Coordinates of C-alpha atoms in Angstrom, one line a residue:
M1 CA -46.7 -19.9 -27.7
K2 CA -49.3 -18.6 -25.3
E3 CA -47.7 -20.2 -22.4
L4 CA -44.3 -18.8 -23.3
T5 CA -45.8 -15.3 -23.7
I6 CA -47.4 -15.5 -20.3
I7 CA -44.2 -16.7 -18.7
L8 CA -42.1 -14.0 -20.3
F9 CA -44.6 -11.3 -19.1
E10 CA -44.4 -12.7 -15.6
R11 CA -40.6 -12.6 -15.5
Q12 CA -40.5 -9.1 -17.0
G13 CA -43.0 -7.9 -14.4
L14 CA -40.4 -8.8 -11.7
L15 CA -37.7 -6.9 -13.7
L16 CA -39.9 -3.9 -14.1
V17 CA -40.3 -3.8 -10.3
I18 CA -36.5 -3.8 -10.0
A19 CA -36.3 -1.1 -12.7
F20 CA -38.9 1.0 -10.8
V21 CA -36.6 0.8 -7.7
M22 CA -33.7 1.9 -9.9
T23 CA -35.5 5.0 -11.0
R24 CA -35.7 6.1 -7.4
T25 CA -31.9 6.1 -6.9
P26 CA -30.2 9.5 -6.9
G27 CA -27.7 8.4 -9.6
F28 CA -30.5 7.7 -12.0
R29 CA -31.2 11.5 -12.2
T30 CA -27.9 12.1 -14.2
L31 CA -29.2 9.8 -16.9
L32 CA -32.6 11.5 -17.1
Y33 CA -31.0 14.9 -17.4
R34 CA -28.2 13.5 -19.7
E35 CA -25.4 14.8 -17.5
Y36 CA -22.8 12.6 -19.1
S37 CA -19.2 12.0 -17.9
V38 CA -16.7 9.2 -18.5
R39 CA -17.1 8.1 -14.9
M40 CA -20.9 8.1 -14.9
S41 CA -20.9 6.3 -18.3
I42 CA -18.8 3.5 -16.8
V43 CA -21.0 3.3 -13.7
H44 CA -24.2 3.2 -15.7
S45 CA -22.9 0.7 -18.2
F46 CA -22.0 -1.6 -15.2
I47 CA -25.4 -1.1 -13.6
F48 CA -27.4 -1.8 -16.7
G49 CA -25.1 -4.7 -17.5
L50 CA -25.9 -6.2 -14.2
F51 CA -29.6 -5.5 -14.9
G52 CA -29.1 -7.5 -18.2
I53 CA -27.5 -10.3 -16.3
A54 CA -30.4 -10.4 -13.8
S55 CA -32.8 -10.5 -16.8
T56 CA -30.9 -13.5 -18.2
I57 CA -30.9 -15.3 -14.9
T58 CA -34.6 -14.8 -14.4
G59 CA -35.3 -16.0 -18.0
I60 CA -36.2 -19.5 -19.1
T61 CA -34.5 -22.3 -21.0
I62 CA -36.2 -24.3 -23.8
D63 CA -35.3 -28.0 -24.2
G64 CA -37.1 -29.3 -27.2
D65 CA -40.8 -28.8 -26.4
T66 CA -40.1 -28.4 -22.7
I67 CA -40.0 -25.0 -21.0
I68 CA -37.7 -25.0 -17.9
R69 CA -38.9 -22.3 -15.6
S70 CA -36.1 -22.4 -13.0
F71 CA -33.4 -19.7 -12.8
V72 CA -30.8 -20.0 -15.6
W73 CA -27.4 -20.7 -14.2
Q74 CA -26.2 -22.9 -17.1
A75 CA -27.5 -24.2 -20.4
E76 CA -26.9 -27.6 -22.0
D77 CA -25.7 -27.8 -25.7
D78 CA -29.3 -28.7 -26.8
Q79 CA -31.0 -26.0 -24.7
L80 CA -31.8 -22.4 -25.8
I81 CA -31.8 -19.5 -23.3
V82 CA -34.7 -17.1 -23.7
S83 CA -34.2 -14.0 -21.6
S84 CA -35.2 -10.3 -21.4
S85 CA -31.7 -8.9 -21.3
L86 CA -32.4 -6.9 -24.4
I87 CA -34.9 -4.8 -22.5
A88 CA -32.2 -3.6 -20.1
I89 CA -29.7 -3.0 -23.0
V90 CA -32.3 -1.0 -25.0
I91 CA -33.1 1.2 -22.0
A92 CA -29.4 1.7 -21.4
G93 CA -28.9 2.9 -25.0
L94 CA -31.9 5.1 -25.0
L95 CA -31.0 6.8 -21.8
G96 CA -27.2 6.8 -21.8
G97 CA -26.4 6.9 -25.5
P98 CA -24.2 4.5 -27.6
S99 CA -21.4 4.3 -25.0
V100 CA -23.6 3.2 -22.1
G101 CA -25.7 0.9 -24.4
F102 CA -22.6 -0.7 -25.9
G103 CA -20.9 -1.1 -22.5
A104 CA -24.0 -2.7 -20.9
G105 CA -24.4 -4.9 -23.9
I106 CA -20.9 -6.3 -23.7
I107 CA -21.4 -7.2 -20.0
A108 CA -24.7 -8.8 -20.5
G109 CA -23.6 -10.5 -23.8
A110 CA -20.4 -11.9 -22.2
H111 CA -22.5 -13.5 -19.5
V112 CA -24.9 -15.1 -22.0
M113 CA -22.1 -16.5 -24.0
L114 CA -20.5 -18.1 -20.8
L115 CA -23.8 -19.8 -20.1
G116 CA -23.6 -21.7 -23.4
G117 CA -26.5 -23.6 -25.1
I118 CA -27.9 -23.2 -28.6
G119 CA -27.4 -19.8 -30.1
W120 CA -24.7 -18.8 -27.5
L121 CA -22.8 -16.7 -30.1
A122 CA -25.9 -15.0 -31.4
N123 CA -27.0 -14.2 -27.9
G124 CA -23.6 -12.8 -27.1
I125 CA -23.5 -10.6 -30.3
V126 CA -27.0 -9.2 -30.2
N127 CA -26.6 -7.5 -26.8
P128 CA -23.8 -5.1 -27.6
L129 CA -25.1 -4.6 -31.1
T130 CA -28.6 -3.7 -29.7
G131 CA -27.1 -1.3 -27.2
L132 CA -25.1 0.5 -29.8
L133 CA -28.1 0.8 -32.2
A134 CA -30.4 1.9 -29.3
G135 CA -27.9 4.6 -28.4
L136 CA -27.7 5.9 -32.0
T137 CA -31.5 6.0 -32.1
A138 CA -31.5 8.0 -28.9
Q139 CA -29.2 10.6 -30.5
F140 CA -31.7 10.9 -33.4
F141 CA -34.3 11.8 -30.8
S142 CA -31.9 14.0 -28.8
N143 CA -34.4 16.9 -28.6
E144 CA -36.6 14.7 -26.4
R145 CA -35.6 14.2 -22.8
V146 CA -37.3 10.8 -22.8
I147 CA -38.7 8.9 -25.8
S148 CA -42.4 8.6 -25.6
P149 CA -43.9 5.1 -24.8
M150 CA -45.4 4.8 -28.3
K151 CA -42.1 5.4 -30.0
A152 CA -40.4 3.0 -27.5
L153 CA -43.1 0.4 -28.3
F154 CA -42.1 0.7 -32.0
I155 CA -38.4 0.7 -31.2
G156 CA -38.8 -2.4 -29.0
V157 CA -39.9 -4.5 -31.9
F158 CA -36.5 -4.5 -33.7
P159 CA -34.1 -6.0 -31.0
P160 CA -36.0 -9.4 -30.9
V161 CA -36.3 -9.4 -34.7
L162 CA -32.5 -8.8 -34.9
H163 CA -32.0 -11.6 -32.4
M164 CA -34.0 -14.0 -34.5
Q165 CA -32.1 -13.0 -37.6
L166 CA -28.7 -13.6 -36.0
L167 CA -29.9 -17.0 -34.7
L168 CA -30.9 -18.0 -38.2
I169 CA -27.7 -16.7 -39.8
I170 CA -25.1 -17.9 -37.3
H171 CA -26.8 -21.2 -36.3
S172 CA -28.3 -22.2 -39.6
Q173 CA -26.7 -25.6 -39.5
S174 CA -29.0 -26.6 -36.6
G175 CA -32.2 -28.0 -38.0
E176 CA -34.1 -27.0 -34.9
T177 CA -33.2 -23.3 -35.2
V178 CA -36.1 -22.5 -37.6
T179 CA -38.6 -24.3 -35.3
I180 CA -37.3 -22.5 -32.2
V181 CA -37.3 -19.1 -33.9
D182 CA -40.9 -19.7 -35.0
R183 CA -41.9 -20.6 -31.5
I184 CA -40.2 -17.8 -29.5
G185 CA -40.2 -15.0 -32.1
L186 CA -43.7 -13.5 -31.5
P187 CA -43.7 -13.8 -27.7
L188 CA -40.3 -12.1 -27.5
V189 CA -41.4 -9.3 -29.8
L190 CA -44.6 -8.6 -27.8
S191 CA -43.0 -8.9 -24.4
N192 CA -39.9 -6.9 -25.1
S193 CA -41.6 -4.0 -26.9
I194 CA -44.4 -3.7 -24.3
A195 CA -41.8 -3.9 -21.4
I196 CA -39.7 -1.2 -23.0
A197 CA -42.7 1.0 -23.5
V198 CA -43.8 0.5 -19.9
F199 CA -40.3 1.4 -18.7
T200 CA -40.2 4.6 -20.6
A201 CA -43.6 5.5 -19.2
M202 CA -42.2 4.9 -15.7
I203 CA -39.3 7.2 -16.6
G204 CA -41.8 9.9 -17.7
I205 CA -43.6 9.6 -14.4
V206 CA -40.3 10.0 -12.5
L207 CA -39.5 13.1 -14.6
R208 CA -42.8 14.7 -13.9
E209 CA -42.4 13.9 -10.2
Q210 CA -39.0 15.6 -10.2
E211 CA -40.3 18.5 -12.1
N212 CA -43.1 18.9 -9.7
E213 CA -40.7 18.7 -6.8
A214 CA -38.4 21.2 -8.4
A215 CA -41.3 23.6 -9.1
L216 CA -42.5 23.2 -5.5
A217 CA -39.0 23.8 -4.2
A218 CA -38.6 26.9 -6.4
K219 CA -42.0 28.3 -5.4
Q220 CA -41.2 27.7 -1.7
A221 CA -37.7 29.2 -2.1
L222 CA -39.2 32.3 -3.7
A223 CA -41.8 32.7 -1.0
I224 CA -39.2 32.3 1.8
A225 CA -36.9 34.7 0.1
E226 CA -39.7 37.3 -0.2
E227 CA -40.5 36.8 3.5
A228 CA -36.8 37.2 4.4
L229 CA -36.4 40.6 2.8
P230 CA -37.4 42.6 5.9
F231 CA -34.8 40.7 7.9
L232 CA -32.1 41.1 5.2
R233 CA -32.7 44.9 5.3
N234 CA -32.0 45.0 9.0
D235 CA -28.8 46.8 9.7
Y236 CA -28.2 44.9 13.0
P237 CA -26.5 41.5 12.2
Q238 CA -27.8 39.8 15.4
Q239 CA -31.4 40.7 14.7
M240 CA -31.1 39.8 11.0
A241 CA -29.6 36.4 11.8
I242 CA -32.2 35.5 14.4
G243 CA -35.0 36.5 12.1
I244 CA -33.7 34.5 9.2
A245 CA -33.0 31.4 11.3
Q246 CA -36.5 31.5 12.9
L247 CA -38.2 32.0 9.5
L248 CA -36.3 29.0 7.9
Y249 CA -36.9 26.8 10.9
E250 CA -40.7 27.4 10.9
R251 CA -41.2 27.2 7.1
L252 CA -39.0 24.2 6.3
K253 CA -39.7 22.1 9.5
L254 CA -36.0 21.3 9.9
A255 CA -34.3 19.9 12.9
A256 CA -32.4 23.1 13.4
V257 CA -31.1 26.2 11.5
S258 CA -28.1 28.3 12.3
V259 CA -26.8 31.5 10.7
T260 CA -23.1 32.4 10.8
I261 CA -21.7 35.8 9.8
G262 CA -18.0 35.9 9.3
T263 CA -16.6 33.2 11.7
E264 CA -19.2 33.6 14.4
V265 CA -22.5 31.8 14.9
L266 CA -25.1 34.6 15.5
A267 CA -28.2 32.5 15.7
H268 CA -29.2 28.8 16.2
V269 CA -32.9 27.8 16.3
G270 CA -34.0 24.2 16.9
I271 CA -32.8 21.1 18.7
A272 CA -29.3 20.9 20.3
D273 CA -29.4 24.6 21.2
D274 CA -28.0 23.7 24.5
H275 CA -24.5 23.3 22.9
H276 CA -25.0 24.9 19.5
R277 CA -25.2 28.5 20.7
S278 CA -24.8 32.0 19.3
G279 CA -21.3 33.3 19.9
D280 CA -19.6 30.0 18.9
Q281 CA -16.8 30.2 16.3
I282 CA -16.8 28.1 13.1
S283 CA -14.7 25.0 13.8
T284 CA -15.7 22.6 11.1
A285 CA -13.6 22.0 8.0
I286 CA -16.7 21.7 5.8
S287 CA -18.0 25.1 6.8
R288 CA -14.7 26.8 6.1
E289 CA -14.5 25.0 2.8
A290 CA -18.0 26.3 1.9
M291 CA -16.8 29.8 2.7
E292 CA -13.6 29.4 0.7
T293 CA -15.1 27.8 -2.4
K294 CA -18.4 29.8 -2.3
E295 CA -20.2 26.5 -3.0
M296 CA -22.9 24.6 -1.1
K297 CA -21.6 21.6 0.9
I298 CA -23.4 18.7 2.4
A299 CA -22.4 16.8 5.5
Y300 CA -23.8 13.3 5.6
T301 CA -22.1 12.1 8.8
P302 CA -21.6 13.4 12.3
S303 CA -17.9 13.3 11.8
E304 CA -18.2 16.0 9.1
I305 CA -20.3 18.2 11.4
Q306 CA -17.6 17.8 14.1
C307 CA -19.8 18.6 17.0
R308 CA -18.0 18.7 20.3
I309 CA -20.8 16.8 22.0
Q310 CA -20.6 13.1 21.2
D311 CA -24.3 12.3 21.5
C312 CA -25.5 15.4 19.4
P313 CA -28.8 14.5 17.7
L314 CA -27.8 16.5 14.6
E315 CA -26.2 14.0 12.2
A316 CA -26.3 15.7 8.8
A317 CA -26.3 19.3 7.5
I318 CA -26.5 21.4 4.3
I319 CA -24.1 24.4 4.5
I320 CA -25.2 27.3 2.2
P321 CA -22.8 30.2 1.6
I322 CA -24.4 33.6 1.0
V323 CA -22.3 35.5 -1.5
A324 CA -22.6 39.3 -1.7
A325 CA -20.5 41.3 -4.0
D326 CA -18.7 38.1 -5.0
E327 CA -17.6 37.5 -1.4
P328 CA -19.0 35.0 1.0
T329 CA -20.3 37.0 3.9
W330 CA -22.3 34.5 5.9
L331 CA -23.5 30.9 6.1
I332 CA -26.9 29.3 6.5
Q333 CA -26.8 25.7 7.9
F334 CA -29.8 23.3 7.6
Y335 CA -29.4 20.6 10.2
F336 CA -31.1 17.1 10.0
R337 CA -31.4 14.2 12.5
K338 CA -30.5 11.6 9.8
S339 CA -28.7 11.8 6.5
Q340 CA -31.6 10.0 4.9
H341 CA -33.7 13.2 5.5
I342 CA -31.6 15.1 3.0
R343 CA -33.6 14.4 -0.2
P344 CA -33.0 15.9 -3.6
V345 CA -35.9 18.3 -3.0
E346 CA -34.1 19.6 0.1
I347 CA -30.9 20.0 -1.8
M348 CA -32.6 21.9 -4.7
L349 CA -34.5 24.1 -2.2
A350 CA -31.2 24.9 -0.3
K351 CA -29.4 25.7 -3.5
G352 CA -32.2 27.9 -4.8
L353 CA -32.5 29.8 -1.5
G354 CA -28.8 30.4 -1.4
Q355 CA -28.8 31.9 -4.9
L356 CA -32.0 34.0 -4.2
I357 CA -30.7 35.4 -0.9
S358 CA -27.3 36.1 -2.4
K359 CA -29.0 38.1 -5.2
Q360 CA -31.2 39.9 -2.7
M361 CA -28.1 40.9 -0.7
D362 CA -26.5 42.3 -3.8
T363 CA -29.7 44.2 -4.7
I364 CA -30.0 45.6 -1.1
A365 CA -26.3 46.6 -1.1
A366 CA -26.8 48.4 -4.5
E367 CA -30.0 50.1 -3.2
K368 CA -28.2 51.3 -0.1
L369 CA -25.3 52.6 -2.1
K370 CA -27.6 54.4 -4.5
S371 CA -29.6 55.8 -1.6
H372 CA -26.5 57.1 0.1
I373 CA -25.3 58.8 -3.2
R374 CA -28.8 60.3 -3.7
D375 CA -29.0 61.4 -0.1
A376 CA -25.6 63.0 -0.3
E377 CA -26.6 64.9 -3.5
L378 CA -29.9 66.0 -2.0
R379 CA -28.2 67.2 1.3
N380 CA -25.6 69.0 -0.7
L381 CA -28.4 70.8 -2.6
Q382 CA -30.2 71.5 0.7
A383 CA -27.1 73.0 2.3
Q384 CA -26.6 75.5 -0.5
I385 CA -27.3 79.2 0.5
N386 CA -28.2 81.7 -2.2
P387 CA -25.3 84.2 -1.9
H388 CA -27.6 87.0 -3.3
F389 CA -30.1 86.4 -0.6
L390 CA -27.4 86.5 2.1
F391 CA -25.8 89.7 0.7
N392 CA -29.2 91.4 0.3
T393 CA -30.2 90.5 3.9
L394 CA -26.9 91.8 5.3
H395 CA -27.4 95.1 3.3
L396 CA -31.0 95.3 4.8
I397 CA -29.6 94.8 8.3
S398 CA -26.9 97.5 7.8
S399 CA -29.6 100.0 6.6
L400 CA -31.9 99.2 9.6
I401 CA -29.2 99.6 12.2
R402 CA -29.6 103.4 12.1
E403 CA -33.3 103.6 11.4
D404 CA -34.6 100.8 13.6
P405 CA -32.0 99.0 15.7
E406 CA -34.5 96.6 17.3
R407 CA -35.8 95.6 13.9
A408 CA -32.2 95.1 12.7
K409 CA -31.5 92.9 15.8
Y410 CA -34.6 90.8 15.1
I411 CA -33.7 90.3 11.4
T412 CA -30.1 89.4 12.4
V413 CA -31.4 86.7 14.8
Q414 CA -33.7 85.3 12.1
L415 CA -30.9 85.3 9.6
A416 CA -28.7 83.4 12.1
N417 CA -31.6 80.8 12.6
Y418 CA -32.0 80.5 8.9
M419 CA -28.4 79.9 8.2
R420 CA -28.0 77.5 11.2
F421 CA -30.9 75.4 9.9
N422 CA -29.3 75.2 6.4
L423 CA -25.9 74.2 7.7
R424 CA -27.4 71.3 9.7
L425 CA -29.1 69.9 6.6
V426 CA -26.1 67.9 5.6
S427 CA -26.6 65.4 8.5
K428 CA -30.4 65.1 8.5
S429 CA -32.9 63.6 6.1
L430 CA -36.0 64.5 8.0
V431 CA -36.9 67.1 10.6
K432 CA -40.0 67.7 12.8
L433 CA -42.6 69.9 11.1
E434 CA -42.3 72.3 14.0
K435 CA -38.6 72.9 13.2
E436 CA -39.5 73.4 9.5
C437 CA -42.1 76.0 10.4
E438 CA -39.4 77.9 12.4
H439 CA -37.2 77.9 9.4
V440 CA -40.0 79.1 7.2
K441 CA -40.9 81.8 9.7
A442 CA -37.3 83.1 9.7
Y443 CA -37.3 83.3 5.9
I444 CA -40.7 85.0 5.8
D445 CA -39.6 87.6 8.3
I446 CA -36.5 88.4 6.3
V447 CA -38.3 88.6 3.0
Q448 CA -41.2 90.6 4.5
A449 CA -38.7 93.2 5.9
R450 CA -37.1 93.5 2.4
F451 CA -40.3 93.8 0.4
A452 CA -42.7 95.4 3.0
C453 CA -44.1 97.8 0.4
Q454 CA -44.3 95.2 -2.4
M455 CA -46.0 92.2 -0.8
E456 CA -47.5 90.6 2.2
I457 CA -46.8 87.1 3.3
V458 CA -49.3 85.4 5.6
F459 CA -48.3 82.2 7.5
L460 CA -51.3 80.3 8.8
R461 CA -50.6 77.2 11.0
P462 CA -52.2 75.4 13.9
T463 CA -51.0 76.4 17.3
I464 CA -50.0 72.8 18.1
L465 CA -48.7 70.6 15.4
P466 CA -48.7 66.8 15.4
E467 CA -45.2 65.2 15.8
V468 CA -44.7 64.4 12.1
F469 CA -41.6 64.6 10.0
I470 CA -40.8 66.3 6.7
P471 CA -37.7 66.7 4.5
P472 CA -35.9 69.8 5.7
S473 CA -36.1 73.0 3.6
T474 CA -39.3 71.8 1.8
I475 CA -41.7 74.7 2.5
Q476 CA -39.2 77.5 2.2
P477 CA -38.3 76.9 -1.4
L478 CA -42.0 77.0 -2.3
V479 CA -42.3 80.4 -0.7
E480 CA -39.1 81.5 -2.4
N481 CA -40.5 80.4 -5.7
A482 CA -43.6 82.4 -5.1
V483 CA -41.5 85.5 -4.3
R484 CA -39.0 85.2 -7.1
H485 CA -41.2 83.9 -9.9
G486 CA -44.9 84.2 -8.9
L487 CA -44.6 87.9 -7.9
K488 CA -41.8 88.7 -10.2
N489 CA -43.7 91.4 -12.0
V490 CA -45.8 92.6 -9.0
T491 CA -44.8 96.0 -7.6
H492 CA -47.6 96.4 -5.0
N493 CA -50.4 94.5 -3.3
G494 CA -48.7 91.2 -3.8
R495 CA -49.8 88.4 -1.4
I496 CA -48.5 85.0 -0.5
N497 CA -50.5 82.6 1.7
V498 CA -48.6 79.8 3.4
C499 CA -51.1 77.4 5.1
I500 CA -50.7 74.2 7.1
Q501 CA -53.9 72.3 7.8
V502 CA -54.3 69.1 9.8
E503 CA -56.5 66.5 8.1
S504 CA -57.6 63.1 9.4
A505 CA -54.6 61.1 8.1
T506 CA -52.4 63.7 6.5
I507 CA -51.1 67.2 6.9
L508 CA -52.0 69.5 4.0
I509 CA -49.4 72.2 3.2
Y510 CA -49.9 74.7 0.4
V511 CA -48.4 78.0 -0.9
Q512 CA -50.6 80.4 -2.9
D513 CA -49.8 83.7 -4.6
N514 CA -51.7 86.3 -6.6
G515 CA -49.0 86.7 -9.2
M516 CA -48.6 85.7 -12.8
G517 CA -49.2 82.0 -12.3
F518 CA -47.5 79.1 -14.1
S519 CA -47.2 79.3 -17.9
E520 CA -48.6 76.4 -19.9
E521 CA -45.1 75.4 -20.9
M522 CA -44.1 75.3 -17.2
L523 CA -47.1 73.1 -16.2
K524 CA -46.4 70.8 -19.1
A525 CA -42.8 70.5 -18.1
I526 CA -43.8 69.7 -14.5
Q527 CA -46.3 67.0 -15.6
H528 CA -44.6 65.4 -18.6
Q529 CA -41.1 66.8 -18.8
T530 CA -41.4 66.7 -22.6
S531 CA -38.5 69.0 -23.6
A532 CA -35.1 69.9 -22.3
K533 CA -35.9 73.6 -22.3
Q534 CA -39.1 73.1 -20.3
N535 CA -37.3 70.8 -17.9
E536 CA -34.6 73.4 -17.4
T537 CA -37.2 76.0 -16.5
Y538 CA -38.7 73.5 -14.0
E539 CA -35.3 72.9 -12.4
K540 CA -34.4 76.6 -12.2
T541 CA -37.4 77.2 -9.9
G542 CA -36.0 74.7 -7.3
L543 CA -39.2 72.8 -7.3
R544 CA -37.7 69.7 -8.8
N545 CA -35.4 69.2 -5.9
V546 CA -38.2 69.6 -3.4
N547 CA -40.4 67.1 -5.3
Q548 CA -37.6 64.5 -5.5
R549 CA -36.9 64.7 -1.7
L550 CA -40.6 64.4 -0.9
V551 CA -41.1 61.4 -3.1
H552 CA -37.9 59.7 -2.1
L553 CA -38.4 60.1 1.7
L554 CA -42.2 60.1 2.1
G555 CA -43.5 58.2 -0.9
E556 CA -45.3 59.0 -4.1
S557 CA -48.4 60.3 -2.2
A558 CA -46.3 63.3 -0.9
K559 CA -45.4 64.6 -4.3
L560 CA -46.0 68.3 -5.3
H561 CA -49.2 69.3 -7.1
F562 CA -49.4 72.5 -9.2
R563 CA -52.3 74.6 -10.5
N564 CA -53.2 78.1 -11.5
L565 CA -56.0 79.8 -9.5
T566 CA -59.1 81.0 -11.2
N567 CA -58.7 84.6 -9.8
G568 CA -55.1 84.7 -10.9
G569 CA -51.9 83.5 -9.3
S570 CA -50.8 79.9 -8.6
E571 CA -50.9 77.2 -5.9
V572 CA -48.4 74.5 -5.0
L573 CA -49.6 71.9 -2.5
F574 CA -48.6 68.5 -1.0
R575 CA -49.5 66.2 1.8
I576 CA -47.4 64.4 4.3
P577 CA -48.5 61.4 6.4
K578 CA -49.4 62.0 10.1
I579 CA -48.2 58.6 11.1
T580 CA -44.6 58.0 10.2
T581 CA -42.6 54.7 10.3
G582 CA -40.0 54.0 12.9
E583 CA -37.3 54.3 10.2
L584 CA -38.4 57.9 9.4
I585 CA -38.4 58.8 13.1
N586 CA -34.9 57.4 13.6
N587 CA -33.6 59.5 10.8
A588 CA -35.3 62.7 12.0
T589 CA -33.8 65.3 14.2
V590 CA -35.5 66.2 17.5

């Protein structure tokens, strides 16, 4: 018994090595993740059936008290075949379910029956029966991706016991059956159950490896997608394509990367750039198919790549369509020197990158659309001219024509400057601070002429201002708010200070008045916007629009700050950065 147990463990060690190699095949993944189909069930039944046949051939035969160690090709009528085929059948059932287990059992069982010997019928029946029962057991543990080794050890005890029972029932007329069963029973139970437990442990290791690879691929895809964002936001397709291709080539260590937009290759980075060049048109059927189907395609042969150069070193590729707004807009192609370099982790990474970049493109498109809508709304608000202000100013000019023609002429010029500035707002998001100051000066001169006896407006600014940018018509509404609301009840000695101060990193701008100040409700509405009525008051002052434009175009640090002064009156201040980005400068007017 001891010798038989050792021999069985030796033979099963060889089978486990073969099984380990099987776990490394790409098709084995469909079993691990239970991606069943009729075709794959047939394929796996055939594979595990062959594995069962190999287990039988590498088994042993028992002739009386003699153990024949040679490969089993045929058995005499007085010989019994002792094999490990049940291990393969149990694994087939546990992984593939009843259909795969039963199919593999029929193949392995038919082979054992053809070999003959004592117990040929029992050997033939036990294989499909074991596969069916193992498959049903797997369904019972369907919530587990792979049965644990301890459970597999327990399950592995029953197939050899069932085998022994069938031998005793079907071949009871043979007097040697009881002796043989007594001799081989315990070694078969031990070897089979331990081998099945070891195999399930191997599968668990493979699963963890795949999960680690998938996690690594996902992490890498997320990191690359994050780094790709600045390039994806680029409005110039050529620069975007070159940036994306260079990033992917450096991060993924590929043979080459190309980016195609529409039907034209805009960038190719890596080997074979002497004939894979930007400006080439898509000519391969697999690339056009990827665009049409919106699905990732893999070219495993040079004939699928269809390169015009016969000795091109690029022999395989992954073609990833980038879909924005449900339409394929461009392709990313990963090139490899050999098809063997395309591992499952590369495929997972490519698929994940394609999905992430597609979602980013959708998000960027939505952000741009939202930005354009918001910009249009803000510019529309900026371009609005208060008709009462215009009529009152025209009335002032008409009254000054007789009394002070020079003054009337000056106010007319300032009104023209003021209106011209407002009409140009619809095409500009930012203006130079110097231009904004000219606009404020025009408004102050007009208001000062109208309310000369009621208030004084002092505009303090440096002689030379840094070349910084500000949303147009930002300071003027603050001055207007002080005139219309701050000094609303002031009939004389009203004062408004408009001050611009240059600090180390920012420009401080504030407007102060000595009027009635902000009410508590107003300050609360500005800070918390707690009620519709308070919010309506906030909007009526025009400050909400100014604050929105500052935050939207210059950031949260540029938002308005409000407070009441201790000596009476109020103050509104904000800061703008001295150093602006290239994007802000490009949007500004000169």
